[in-house]
XYZ file of C-alpha atoms in Angstrom:
363
model
C -28.990 -34.488 18.023
C -30.283 -31.091 19.070
C -28.631 -29.975 22.306
C -30.668 -28.911 25.319
C -28.780 -26.546 27.641
C -29.871 -25.119 30.985
C -28.524 -21.792 32.241
C -29.125 -21.043 35.924
C -28.661 -17.856 37.924
C -29.637 -14.228 38.169
C -30.685 -11.872 40.945
C -28.945 -8.841 39.479
C -28.044 -7.526 36.056
C -24.462 -8.492 36.830
C -25.458 -12.155 36.570
C -28.283 -11.890 34.033
C -26.561 -9.954 31.244
C -23.488 -12.246 31.078
C -25.846 -15.242 31.071
C -27.778 -13.803 28.137
C -24.510 -13.094 26.319
C -23.440 -16.736 26.745
C -26.846 -17.947 25.542
C -26.639 -15.753 22.447
C -23.103 -16.973 21.647
C -24.230 -20.601 21.963
C -27.235 -20.016 19.702
C -25.019 -18.257 17.173
C -22.854 -21.374 16.911
C -25.775 -23.830 16.994
C -29.028 -22.074 16.007
C -31.188 -25.153 16.614
C -30.040 -25.494 20.231
C -32.755 -25.284 22.911
C -31.817 -23.127 25.914
C -33.865 -22.964 29.114
C -33.103 -20.562 31.940
C -33.839 -21.388 35.564
C -34.169 -18.474 37.960
C -35.407 -17.610 41.417
C -39.082 -16.715 41.674
C -39.579 -13.019 42.351
C -36.136 -11.997 41.089
C -35.431 -9.768 38.111
C -34.350 -12.615 35.808
C -38.003 -13.690 35.656
C -38.649 -10.447 33.751
C -35.388 -9.731 31.933
C -34.802 -13.183 30.417
C -38.188 -13.389 28.615
C -37.655 -9.818 27.391
C -34.493 -11.094 25.691
C -36.454 -13.878 23.991
C -35.520 -16.899 26.121
C -37.825 -19.146 28.185
C -37.325 -19.267 31.942
C -38.713 -21.393 34.775
C -38.692 -20.099 38.351
C -37.916 -22.128 41.464
C -38.468 -21.394 45.171
C -34.993 -20.551 46.397
C -33.412 -17.773 48.439
C -29.953 -16.997 49.718
C -28.614 -16.735 53.236
C -29.735 -13.462 54.815
C -26.803 -11.905 56.680
C -28.765 -8.988 58.090
C -31.672 -10.921 59.632
C -30.974 -14.418 60.924
C -34.670 -15.052 61.644
C -35.385 -14.827 57.901
C -33.195 -17.890 57.336
C -35.543 -20.184 59.253
C -37.226 -21.395 56.047
C -34.019 -21.644 54.021
C -33.515 -25.452 54.464
C -37.131 -26.041 53.422
C -36.726 -23.849 50.341
C -33.490 -25.578 49.379
C -35.081 -29.047 49.630
C -38.147 -27.845 47.723
C -35.948 -26.347 45.012
C -34.222 -29.703 44.425
C -37.579 -31.377 43.772
C -38.490 -28.568 41.379
C -35.153 -28.896 39.584
C -35.613 -32.669 39.324
C -38.956 -32.147 37.592
C -37.469 -29.611 35.166
C -34.554 -31.887 34.267
C -36.861 -34.860 33.730
C -38.924 -32.839 31.272
C -36.189 -30.848 29.482
C -33.421 -33.514 29.492
C -30.407 -31.129 29.355
C -27.038 -32.129 27.921
C -25.336 -29.593 30.217
C -26.014 -26.990 32.892
C -24.317 -23.595 33.132
C -24.276 -21.564 36.353
C -23.619 -17.825 36.310
C -24.195 -16.982 39.982
C -27.350 -16.158 41.888
C -29.671 -18.207 44.073
C -30.773 -20.774 41.493
C -27.239 -21.776 40.464
C -26.524 -24.063 43.430
C -29.516 -26.446 43.335
C -29.435 -26.667 39.536
C -25.735 -27.470 39.196
C -25.707 -29.673 42.295
C -28.510 -31.780 40.858
C -26.797 -31.935 37.450
C -23.549 -33.105 39.045
C -25.388 -35.820 40.991
C -26.832 -37.045 37.698
C -23.470 -37.015 35.879
C -24.493 -34.150 33.590
C -21.624 -31.813 32.571
C -21.652 -28.546 34.524
C -19.998 -25.248 33.731
C -19.498 -22.302 36.073
C -18.816 -18.706 35.232
C -17.251 -16.829 38.167
C -17.436 -13.099 37.499
C -15.708 -11.903 40.671
C -12.113 -11.777 41.869
C -13.168 -13.530 45.077
C -15.245 -16.649 44.457
C -18.453 -17.233 46.381
C -18.849 -20.239 48.688
C -21.471 -21.922 46.479
C -19.262 -21.716 43.397
C -16.274 -23.030 45.356
C -18.315 -26.089 46.375
C -19.668 -26.597 42.867
C -16.227 -26.102 41.366
C -14.962 -29.347 42.894
C -17.016 -31.358 40.405
C -17.531 -28.833 37.608
C -16.444 -29.759 34.105
C -14.973 -26.291 33.553
C -14.804 -23.059 35.546
C -14.679 -19.904 33.437
C -13.198 -16.954 35.307
C -13.265 -13.237 34.706
C -10.049 -12.715 36.677
C -6.736 -14.523 36.709
C -5.235 -16.043 39.855
C -8.374 -18.043 40.735
C -6.442 -21.248 41.484
C -6.841 -20.530 45.192
C -10.576 -21.209 44.793
C -10.863 -23.848 42.077
C -8.959 -26.873 40.686
C -6.348 -25.314 38.409
C -6.741 -27.940 35.662
C -10.417 -27.014 35.168
C -10.020 -23.232 35.056
C -10.265 -21.315 31.793
C -9.615 -17.573 32.087
C -12.095 -16.100 29.621
C -12.947 -12.702 31.018
C -16.510 -11.637 31.696
C -19.170 -11.666 28.944
C -20.158 -8.130 28.027
C -23.332 -7.122 26.202
C -22.719 -6.833 22.446
C -24.513 -3.511 22.188
C -21.976 -2.159 24.698
C -18.930 -3.573 22.889
C -20.062 -2.523 19.405
C -21.296 0.875 20.533
C -21.178 3.331 17.626
C -23.305 5.934 19.389
C -21.639 9.340 19.613
C -21.411 11.376 22.795
C -23.831 13.910 21.305
C -26.363 11.198 20.419
C -26.084 9.731 23.896
C -26.632 13.057 25.591
C -29.572 13.887 23.310
C -31.167 10.536 24.218
C -31.403 11.749 27.830
C -32.431 15.303 26.880
C -29.252 16.860 28.252
C -26.764 19.458 26.969
C -23.507 18.381 25.237
C -21.783 21.500 26.532
C -21.586 20.212 30.115
C -19.500 17.513 31.768
C -21.776 14.480 32.085
C -21.562 12.025 34.975
C -23.318 8.663 34.876
C -24.240 7.448 38.358
C -25.379 3.851 38.444
C -25.819 1.728 41.525
C -26.702 -1.287 39.422
C -30.096 -2.660 38.525
C -31.274 -2.521 42.152
C -29.821 0.894 43.020
C -27.320 1.857 45.730
C -28.480 3.692 48.846
C -25.135 5.236 49.794
C -24.511 6.573 46.292
C -28.045 7.933 46.002
C -27.781 9.723 49.339
C -24.363 11.156 48.467
C -25.591 12.541 45.143
C -28.789 13.813 46.762
C -26.856 15.686 49.452
C -24.453 17.304 46.975
C -26.662 17.838 43.970
C -26.848 21.598 44.292
C -23.064 21.829 44.327
C -22.856 19.616 41.218
C -25.403 21.696 39.317
C -23.721 24.947 40.417
C -20.448 23.540 39.062
C -22.169 22.782 35.725
C -22.026 19.015 36.134
C -25.006 17.234 34.604
C -26.197 13.818 35.732
C -27.574 10.623 34.262
C -28.661 9.083 37.556
C -29.951 5.510 37.756
C -31.468 5.276 41.204
C -33.118 1.870 41.522
C -36.804 1.602 42.381
C -36.722 2.680 46.033
C -35.092 6.078 45.407
C -36.659 6.960 42.057
C -39.462 9.229 43.286
C -37.172 11.230 45.561
C -34.574 11.746 42.828
C -37.213 12.704 40.268
C -37.900 15.902 42.219
C -34.385 17.110 41.361
C -34.908 16.348 37.675
C -37.926 18.644 37.714
C -35.887 21.379 39.400
C -32.926 21.297 36.980
C -32.530 20.613 33.262
C -29.048 19.230 34.042
C -30.442 16.126 35.753
C -31.927 12.961 34.257
C -33.083 10.324 36.709
C -34.747 6.949 36.379
C -35.007 3.728 38.360
C -33.479 1.681 35.520
C -31.627 2.484 32.294
C -32.623 0.024 29.580
C -30.224 1.494 27.004
C -26.877 1.541 28.760
C -25.151 1.921 25.389
C -26.555 5.462 25.202
C -25.648 6.136 28.838
C -22.042 5.001 28.342
C -21.762 7.062 25.154
C -22.977 10.171 26.962
C -20.815 9.813 30.076
C -17.539 11.637 30.617
C -17.188 10.079 34.095
C -18.928 7.053 35.631
C -19.757 6.383 39.291
C -20.535 2.726 39.847
C -20.613 -0.300 42.089
C -17.840 -2.821 41.383
C -19.625 -6.037 40.508
C -19.450 -7.513 37.026
C -20.405 -4.127 35.525
C -16.703 -3.431 36.048
C -15.956 -5.430 32.890
C -18.353 -3.357 30.811
C -16.594 -0.241 32.032
C -13.271 -1.671 30.856
C -14.803 -2.210 27.415
C -16.200 1.320 27.121
C -13.005 2.972 28.449
C -14.463 5.473 30.896
C -12.904 7.165 33.947
C -14.603 5.414 36.856
C -15.116 6.109 40.540
C -16.032 2.806 42.186
C -18.119 2.620 45.370
C -17.978 -1.133 46.198
C -21.011 -2.646 47.872
C -19.621 -3.554 51.317
C -22.039 -6.411 52.041
C -21.301 -8.444 48.920
C -20.169 -11.973 49.751
C -16.544 -12.030 50.941
C -16.475 -8.284 50.109
C -15.649 -9.283 46.535
C -16.591 -5.891 45.071
C -13.811 -4.227 47.038
C -11.369 -6.846 45.738
C -12.637 -6.239 42.187
C -12.117 -2.480 42.472
C -8.746 -2.746 44.191
C -7.437 -4.818 41.288
C -8.094 -1.859 38.984
C -6.890 0.786 41.424
C -3.525 -1.015 41.664
C -3.214 -0.682 37.883
C -4.065 3.042 38.045
C -7.187 2.217 36.045
C -9.873 3.487 38.437
C -10.595 5.449 41.628
C -12.229 3.838 44.652
C -14.139 5.333 47.583
C -15.357 3.148 50.446
C -19.134 2.945 50.798
C -18.980 4.445 54.299
C -17.140 7.487 52.920
C -19.394 8.104 49.931
C -21.563 10.795 51.507
C -18.568 12.956 52.471
C -16.220 12.254 49.573
C -18.075 11.290 46.404
C -19.283 14.673 45.171
C -15.940 16.326 45.967
C -14.140 13.572 44.039
C -16.447 14.030 41.054
C -15.698 17.760 41.041
C -11.955 17.185 41.367
C -11.795 14.603 38.579
C -14.028 16.640 36.269
C -11.403 19.415 36.296
C -8.459 17.072 35.672
C -8.528 16.097 31.983
C -5.054 14.469 31.982
C -6.084 12.139 34.815
C -9.304 11.260 32.982
C -7.308 10.324 29.874
C -4.861 8.230 31.912
C -7.710 6.327 33.598
C -9.376 5.729 30.227
C -6.163 4.406 28.709
C -5.395 2.066 31.613
C -8.898 0.665 32.067
C -9.151 0.066 28.317
C -6.072 -2.168 28.434
C -7.986 -4.569 30.697
C -10.951 -5.062 28.343
C -11.834 -8.546 27.093
C -14.591 -8.362 24.495
C -14.970 -11.969 23.302
C -15.530 -13.824 26.598
C -18.962 -15.094 25.551
C -17.533 -16.617 22.363
C -14.665 -18.275 24.247
C -17.098 -19.806 26.750
C -19.503 -21.032 24.054
C -16.664 -22.583 22.031
C -15.206 -24.405 25.052
C -18.592 -25.784 26.125
C -19.463 -27.055 22.655
C -16.027 -28.561 22.104
C -16.335 -30.554 25.322
C -19.907 -31.685 24.613
C -18.969 -32.779 21.074
C -15.784 -34.580 22.117
């Protein structure tokens, strides 16, 4: 019989792109499979998933707001409402399994599936598991992890260390540096730095680059600067002032951006695994308010292996531009970072996950 699979999660590209990679790997193995995504209404998965060719249904769910306790007043209501919405979706779609990749919709979807005896699969992309995934992991059929040593969070017998799914266009990137730079209208004769705060942008990184942009340009450093929506207009002024600066709120073709970049400045969520695959010298600025500060843990794991540089978010404004300038002049260090980060790449995580899921469902 044709399998019906639900994939739940989203919120950021770090959850959405691995989810899409898993969906594509499953469809490659069983082309007649029906896959339905469930996301949180108002979040970016509601746009990105249909763009990739998959159907998605939104539910009313939000996460715990750490910065404003008053905003959590409606959280119990939304959680209860989301369970009724999930129940309706399951009754109509009749899934054989549910896969959670992180994000607000994962918890109610997998919790409901577990209550109904439907196999559930979790992908944990971080080195420090979130509370929801820890709870769901107690009854999950399998937990796929990007990092090793996750037995402190999940039942060891159910863990499969697969790595983190990486977009195929990133792994199979045949774009040359010159083609990448031309895509952004820049000059191949200059050192090129990709600054990306993720799909939503990063305030501290944006402000640090903004404050030091004249020094970067004077030092003949050119930028591919993904700002996020809130900072896009302000950054665009600099792009008008200098031909060495490309800015935009979102980069849809990261394969070109990675090809162009000599150095990358990034947050340290699941994009970290893409950076391993593309073998770039990276300066990580972990997002300090991520749950359990998992981005710092992610980055520290690479720093210990001499595979990346890390600057604390609070130090970005004073240190980031100076670190970019220092690293840009140190070619041997760039090569060492590239070699070490490349050793950590896992490029077939999506295929491993798809194979394990299908083997268990067909058993």
